[in-house]
Coordinates of N, CA and C in Angstrom, one line a residue:
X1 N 12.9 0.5 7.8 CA 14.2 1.1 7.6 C 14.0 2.6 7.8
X2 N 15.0 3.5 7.8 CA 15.2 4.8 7.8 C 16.6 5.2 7.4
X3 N 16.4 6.3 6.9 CA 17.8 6.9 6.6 C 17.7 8.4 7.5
X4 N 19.1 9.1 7.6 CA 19.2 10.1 7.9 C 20.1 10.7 7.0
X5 N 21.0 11.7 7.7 CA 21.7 12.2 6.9 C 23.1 11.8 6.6
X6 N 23.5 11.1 7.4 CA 24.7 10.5 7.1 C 24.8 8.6 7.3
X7 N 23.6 8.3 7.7 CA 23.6 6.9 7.9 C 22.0 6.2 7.8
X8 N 22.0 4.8 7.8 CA 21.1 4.4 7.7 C 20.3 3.0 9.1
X9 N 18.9 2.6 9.1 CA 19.1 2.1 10.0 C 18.1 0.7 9.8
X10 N 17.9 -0.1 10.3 CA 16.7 -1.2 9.8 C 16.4 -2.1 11.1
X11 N 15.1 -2.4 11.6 CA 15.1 -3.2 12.7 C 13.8 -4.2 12.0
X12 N 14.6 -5.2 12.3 CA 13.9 -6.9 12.1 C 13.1 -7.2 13.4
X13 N 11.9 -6.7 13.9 CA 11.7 -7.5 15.1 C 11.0 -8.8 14.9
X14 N 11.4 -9.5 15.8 CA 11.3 -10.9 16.0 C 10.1 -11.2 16.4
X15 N 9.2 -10.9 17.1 CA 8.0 -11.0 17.3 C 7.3 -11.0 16.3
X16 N 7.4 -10.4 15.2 CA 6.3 -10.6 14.0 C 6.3 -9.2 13.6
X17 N 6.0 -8.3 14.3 CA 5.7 -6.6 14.1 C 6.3 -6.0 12.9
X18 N 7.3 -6.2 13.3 CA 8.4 -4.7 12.5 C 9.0 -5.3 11.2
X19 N 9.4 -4.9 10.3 CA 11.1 -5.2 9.6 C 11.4 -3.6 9.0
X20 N 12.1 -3.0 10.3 CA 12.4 -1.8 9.2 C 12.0 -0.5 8.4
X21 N 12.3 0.4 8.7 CA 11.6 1.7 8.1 C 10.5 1.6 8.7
X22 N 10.3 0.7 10.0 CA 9.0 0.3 10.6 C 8.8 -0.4 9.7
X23 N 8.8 -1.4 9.4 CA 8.9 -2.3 8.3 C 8.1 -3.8 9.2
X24 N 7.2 -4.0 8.4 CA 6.6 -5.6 8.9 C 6.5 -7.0 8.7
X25 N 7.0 -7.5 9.4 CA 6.7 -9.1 8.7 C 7.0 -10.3 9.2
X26 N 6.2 -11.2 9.6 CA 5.9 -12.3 10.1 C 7.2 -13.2 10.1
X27 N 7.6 -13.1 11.1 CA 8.9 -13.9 11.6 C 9.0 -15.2 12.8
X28 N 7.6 -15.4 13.0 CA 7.1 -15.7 14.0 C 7.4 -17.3 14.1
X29 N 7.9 -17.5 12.3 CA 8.5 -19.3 12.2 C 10.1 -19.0 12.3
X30 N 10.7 -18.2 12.4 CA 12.0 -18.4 12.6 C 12.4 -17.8 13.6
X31 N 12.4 -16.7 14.3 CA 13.2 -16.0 15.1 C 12.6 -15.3 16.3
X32 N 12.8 -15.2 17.4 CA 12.4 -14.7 18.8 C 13.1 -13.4 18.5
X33 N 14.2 -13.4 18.8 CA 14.8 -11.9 18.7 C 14.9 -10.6 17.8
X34 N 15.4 -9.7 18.1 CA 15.1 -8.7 17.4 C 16.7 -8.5 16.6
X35 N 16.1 -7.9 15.4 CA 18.1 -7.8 14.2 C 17.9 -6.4 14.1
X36 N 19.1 -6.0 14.3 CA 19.1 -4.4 14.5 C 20.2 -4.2 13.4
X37 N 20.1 -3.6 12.8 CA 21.4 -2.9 11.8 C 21.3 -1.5 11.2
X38 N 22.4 -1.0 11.3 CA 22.8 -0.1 11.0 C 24.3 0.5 10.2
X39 N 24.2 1.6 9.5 CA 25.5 1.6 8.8 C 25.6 3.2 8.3
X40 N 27.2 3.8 7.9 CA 27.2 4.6 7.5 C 27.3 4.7 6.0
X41 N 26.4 6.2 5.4 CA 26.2 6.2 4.0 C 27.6 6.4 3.6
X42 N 28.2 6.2 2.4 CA 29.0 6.6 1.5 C 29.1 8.4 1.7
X43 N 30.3 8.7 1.2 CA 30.1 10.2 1.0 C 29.2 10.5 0.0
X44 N 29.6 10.1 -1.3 CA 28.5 10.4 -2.5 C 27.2 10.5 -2.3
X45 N 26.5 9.2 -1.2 CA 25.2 8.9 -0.3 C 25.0 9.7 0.0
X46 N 25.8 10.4 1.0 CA 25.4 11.3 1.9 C 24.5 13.2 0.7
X47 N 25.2 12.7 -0.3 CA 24.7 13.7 -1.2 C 23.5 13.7 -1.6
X48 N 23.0 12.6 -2.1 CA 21.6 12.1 -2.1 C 20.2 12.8 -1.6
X49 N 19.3 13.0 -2.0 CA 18.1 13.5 -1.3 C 18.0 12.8 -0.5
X50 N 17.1 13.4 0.7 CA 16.3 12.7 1.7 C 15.3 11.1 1.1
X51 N 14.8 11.5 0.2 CA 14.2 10.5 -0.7 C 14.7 9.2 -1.0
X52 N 15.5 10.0 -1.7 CA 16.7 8.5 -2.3 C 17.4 7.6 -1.1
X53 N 17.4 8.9 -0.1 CA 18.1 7.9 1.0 C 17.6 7.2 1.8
X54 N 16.1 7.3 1.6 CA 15.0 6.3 2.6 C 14.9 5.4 1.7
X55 N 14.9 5.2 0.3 CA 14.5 3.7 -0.4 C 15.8 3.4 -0.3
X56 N 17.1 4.0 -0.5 CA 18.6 3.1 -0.3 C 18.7 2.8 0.7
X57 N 18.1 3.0 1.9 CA 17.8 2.0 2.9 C 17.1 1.0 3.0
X58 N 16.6 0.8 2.6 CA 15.3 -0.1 2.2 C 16.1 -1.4 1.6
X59 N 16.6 -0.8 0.1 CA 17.9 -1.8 -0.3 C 18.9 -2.5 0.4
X60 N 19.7 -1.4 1.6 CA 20.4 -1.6 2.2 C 19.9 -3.2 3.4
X61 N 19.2 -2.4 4.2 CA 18.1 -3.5 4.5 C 17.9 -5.3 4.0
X62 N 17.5 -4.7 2.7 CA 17.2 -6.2 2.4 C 18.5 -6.9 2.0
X63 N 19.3 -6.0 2.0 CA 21.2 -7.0 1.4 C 21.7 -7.4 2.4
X64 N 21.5 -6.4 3.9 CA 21.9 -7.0 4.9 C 21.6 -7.4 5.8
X65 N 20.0 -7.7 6.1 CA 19.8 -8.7 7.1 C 19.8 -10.5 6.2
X66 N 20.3 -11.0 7.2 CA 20.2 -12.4 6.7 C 19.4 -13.0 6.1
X67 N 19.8 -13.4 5.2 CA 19.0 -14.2 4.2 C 17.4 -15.3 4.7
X68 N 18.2 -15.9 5.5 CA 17.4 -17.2 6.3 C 16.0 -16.2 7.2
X69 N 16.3 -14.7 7.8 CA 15.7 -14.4 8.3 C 14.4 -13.7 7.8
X70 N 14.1 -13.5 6.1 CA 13.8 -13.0 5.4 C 13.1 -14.0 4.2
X71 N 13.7 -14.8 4.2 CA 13.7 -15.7 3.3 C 11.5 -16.3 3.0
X72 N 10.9 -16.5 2.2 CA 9.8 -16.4 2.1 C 8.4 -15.7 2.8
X73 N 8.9 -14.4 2.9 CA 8.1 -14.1 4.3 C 7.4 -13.0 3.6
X74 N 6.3 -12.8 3.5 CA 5.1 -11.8 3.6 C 6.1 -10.2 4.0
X75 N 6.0 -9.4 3.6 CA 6.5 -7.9 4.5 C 5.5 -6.9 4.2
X76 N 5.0 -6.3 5.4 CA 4.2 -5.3 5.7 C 5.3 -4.0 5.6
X77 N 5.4 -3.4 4.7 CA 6.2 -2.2 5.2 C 6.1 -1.0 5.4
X78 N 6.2 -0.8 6.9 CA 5.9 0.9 7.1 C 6.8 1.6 6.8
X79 N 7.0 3.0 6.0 CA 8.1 3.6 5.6 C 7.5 5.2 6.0
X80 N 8.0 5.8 6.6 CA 8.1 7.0 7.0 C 8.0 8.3 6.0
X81 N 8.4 7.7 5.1 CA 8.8 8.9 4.1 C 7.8 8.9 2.7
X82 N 6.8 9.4 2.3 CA 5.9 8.9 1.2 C 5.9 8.6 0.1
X83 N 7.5 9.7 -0.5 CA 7.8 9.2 -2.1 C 8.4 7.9 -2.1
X84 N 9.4 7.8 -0.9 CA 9.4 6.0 -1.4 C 8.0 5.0 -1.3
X85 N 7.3 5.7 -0.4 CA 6.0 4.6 -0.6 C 5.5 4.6 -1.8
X86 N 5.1 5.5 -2.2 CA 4.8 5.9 -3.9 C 5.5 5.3 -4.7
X87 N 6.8 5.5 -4.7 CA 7.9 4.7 -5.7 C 7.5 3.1 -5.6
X88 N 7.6 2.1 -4.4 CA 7.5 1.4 -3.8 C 5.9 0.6 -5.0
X89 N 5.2 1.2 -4.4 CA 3.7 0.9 -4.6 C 3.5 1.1 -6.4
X90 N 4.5 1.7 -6.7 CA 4.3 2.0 -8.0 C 5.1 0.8 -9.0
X91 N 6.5 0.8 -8.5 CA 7.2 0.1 -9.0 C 8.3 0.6 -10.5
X92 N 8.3 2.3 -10.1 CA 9.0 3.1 -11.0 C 8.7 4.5 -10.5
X93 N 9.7 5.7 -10.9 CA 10.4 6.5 -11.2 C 10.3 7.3 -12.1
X94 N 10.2 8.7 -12.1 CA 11.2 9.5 -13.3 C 12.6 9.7 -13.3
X95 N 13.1 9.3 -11.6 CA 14.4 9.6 -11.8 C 15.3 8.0 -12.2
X96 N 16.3 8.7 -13.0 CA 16.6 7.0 -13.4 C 17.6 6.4 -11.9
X97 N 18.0 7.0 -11.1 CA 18.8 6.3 -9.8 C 18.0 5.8 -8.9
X98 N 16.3 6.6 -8.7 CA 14.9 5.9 -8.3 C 15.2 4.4 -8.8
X99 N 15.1 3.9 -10.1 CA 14.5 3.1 -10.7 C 15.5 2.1 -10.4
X100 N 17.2 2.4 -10.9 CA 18.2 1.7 -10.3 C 17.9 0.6 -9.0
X101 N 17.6 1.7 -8.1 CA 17.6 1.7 -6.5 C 16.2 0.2 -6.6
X102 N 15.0 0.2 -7.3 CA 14.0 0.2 -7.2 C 14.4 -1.2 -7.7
X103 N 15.1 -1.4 -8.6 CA 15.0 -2.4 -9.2 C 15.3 -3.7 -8.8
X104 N 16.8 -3.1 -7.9 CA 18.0 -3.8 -7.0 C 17.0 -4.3 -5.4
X105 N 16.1 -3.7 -5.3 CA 15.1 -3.9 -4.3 C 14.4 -5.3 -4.6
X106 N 13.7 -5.1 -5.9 CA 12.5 -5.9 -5.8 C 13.2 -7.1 -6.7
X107 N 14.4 -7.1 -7.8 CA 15.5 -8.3 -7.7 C 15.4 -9.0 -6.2
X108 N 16.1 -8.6 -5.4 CA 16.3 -9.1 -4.1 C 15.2 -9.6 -3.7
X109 N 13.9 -8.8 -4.0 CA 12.6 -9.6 -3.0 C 12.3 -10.5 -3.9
X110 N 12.7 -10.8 -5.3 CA 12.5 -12.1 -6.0 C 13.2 -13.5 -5.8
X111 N 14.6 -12.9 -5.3 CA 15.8 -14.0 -5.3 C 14.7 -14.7 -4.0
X112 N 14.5 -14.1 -3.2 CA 14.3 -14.2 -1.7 C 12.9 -14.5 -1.4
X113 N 12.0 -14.5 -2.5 CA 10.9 -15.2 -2.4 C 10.4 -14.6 -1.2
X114 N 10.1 -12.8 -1.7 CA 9.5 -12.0 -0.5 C 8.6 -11.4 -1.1
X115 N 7.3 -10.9 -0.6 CA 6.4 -10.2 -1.2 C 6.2 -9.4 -0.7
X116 N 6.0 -8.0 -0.9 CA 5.7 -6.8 -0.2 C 3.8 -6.6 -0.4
X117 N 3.9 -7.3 0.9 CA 1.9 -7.3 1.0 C 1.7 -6.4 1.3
X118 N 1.7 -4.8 1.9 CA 1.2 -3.7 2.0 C 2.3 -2.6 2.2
X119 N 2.3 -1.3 1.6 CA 2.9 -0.3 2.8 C 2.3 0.5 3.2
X120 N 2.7 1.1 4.7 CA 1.6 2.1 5.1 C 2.6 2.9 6.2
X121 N 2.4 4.3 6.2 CA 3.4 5.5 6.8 C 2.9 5.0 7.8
X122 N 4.3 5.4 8.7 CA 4.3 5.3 10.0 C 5.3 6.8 10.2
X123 N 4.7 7.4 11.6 CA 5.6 8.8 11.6 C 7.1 8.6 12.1
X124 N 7.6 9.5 11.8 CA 9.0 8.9 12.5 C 9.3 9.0 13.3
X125 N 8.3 9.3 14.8 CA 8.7 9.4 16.0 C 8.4 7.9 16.8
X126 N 7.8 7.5 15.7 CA 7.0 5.9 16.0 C 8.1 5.0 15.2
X127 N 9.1 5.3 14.3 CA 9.7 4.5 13.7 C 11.1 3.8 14.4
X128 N 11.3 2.2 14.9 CA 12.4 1.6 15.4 C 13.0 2.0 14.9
X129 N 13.4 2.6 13.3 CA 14.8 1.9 12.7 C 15.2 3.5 12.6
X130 N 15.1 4.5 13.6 CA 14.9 6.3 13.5 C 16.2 6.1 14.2
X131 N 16.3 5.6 15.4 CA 17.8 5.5 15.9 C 18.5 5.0 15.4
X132 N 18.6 3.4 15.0 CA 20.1 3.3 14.4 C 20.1 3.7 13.0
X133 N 19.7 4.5 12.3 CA 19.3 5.2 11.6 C 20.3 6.4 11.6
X134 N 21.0 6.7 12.6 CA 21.6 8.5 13.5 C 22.9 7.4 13.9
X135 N 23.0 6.3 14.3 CA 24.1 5.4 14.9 C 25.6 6.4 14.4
X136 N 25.8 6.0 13.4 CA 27.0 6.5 12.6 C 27.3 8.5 12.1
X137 N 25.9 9.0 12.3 CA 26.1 10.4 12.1 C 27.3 10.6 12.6
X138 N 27.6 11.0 13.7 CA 28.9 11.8 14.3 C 29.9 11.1 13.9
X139 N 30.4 10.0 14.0 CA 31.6 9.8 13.4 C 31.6 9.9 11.7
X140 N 30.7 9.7 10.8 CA 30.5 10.0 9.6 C 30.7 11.7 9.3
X141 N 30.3 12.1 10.1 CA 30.6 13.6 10.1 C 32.2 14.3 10.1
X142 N 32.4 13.9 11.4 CA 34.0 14.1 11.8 C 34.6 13.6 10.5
X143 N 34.5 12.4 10.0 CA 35.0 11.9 8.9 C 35.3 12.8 7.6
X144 N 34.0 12.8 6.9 CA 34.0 14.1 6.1 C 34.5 15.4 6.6
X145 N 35.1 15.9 7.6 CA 35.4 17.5 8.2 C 36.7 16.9 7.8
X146 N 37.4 15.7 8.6 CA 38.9 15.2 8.5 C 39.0 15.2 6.9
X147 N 38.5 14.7 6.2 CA 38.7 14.7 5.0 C 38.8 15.9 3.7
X148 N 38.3 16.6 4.3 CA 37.9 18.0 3.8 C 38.7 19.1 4.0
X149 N 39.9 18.5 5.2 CA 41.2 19.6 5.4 C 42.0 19.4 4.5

């Protein structure tokens, strides 16, 4: 997964490689193809640190790729950004919206009978999910300028 500044991004590849934020994990019993998603942050989102908005991706991610495609699978996840790896690897926060965010994450990888077996940085010039990630910038932008007259 990745976030930017006004949107967010996550790539599922089908091959086995990726899920997101450069994100990994063995898909290799269900699916050939690759799930690409992306979406625009909230305005309040968009307020957010850089930080917060790479693990509310992460969240975002796991709510919206398909269930079935996710559903008992190992994830290797590369994450670009460190304090979410830290957060991630830790499994808590000092900030209480971290912990929120963190919680609603690893709920979901319970429902979903997901394990997070490693994370490890990947840069973000190496990261799939860095473009649709930017997808929604410009019109998220214009949006807030329109709104702001």
């Amino acid at each position: 997964t990745d976030a930017s500044m006004f949107g967010y991004g996550a790539v599922l590849l089908g091959n086995g490689i990726a899920f997101s934020v450069g994100e990994q994990v063995d898909l290799s019993r269900t699916t050939t193809s690759d799930t690409t998603l992306s979406g625009a942050l909230s305005e309040a989102e968009t307020q957010l640190h850089i930080n917060v908005k790479e693990l509310l991706a992460m969240k975002k991610a796991l709510t919206k790729i398909p269930d079935h495609l996710i559903r008992n699978t190992k994830l290797h996840l590369r994450v670009d950004n460190t304090p979410s790896m830290g957060w991630i690897r830790k499994g808590y926060a000092r900030r209480f919206l971290v912990n929120e965010i963190l919680r609603d994450i690893f709920d979901r990888a319970r429902e979903l009978n997901i394990v997070f077996e490693s994370i490890d940085y990947v840069a973000s010039k190496l990261n799939p999910a860095d473009a649709p990630s930017r997808a929604h910038a410009e019109t998220t932008r214009q949006l807030l300028v329109d709104s702001s007259l």
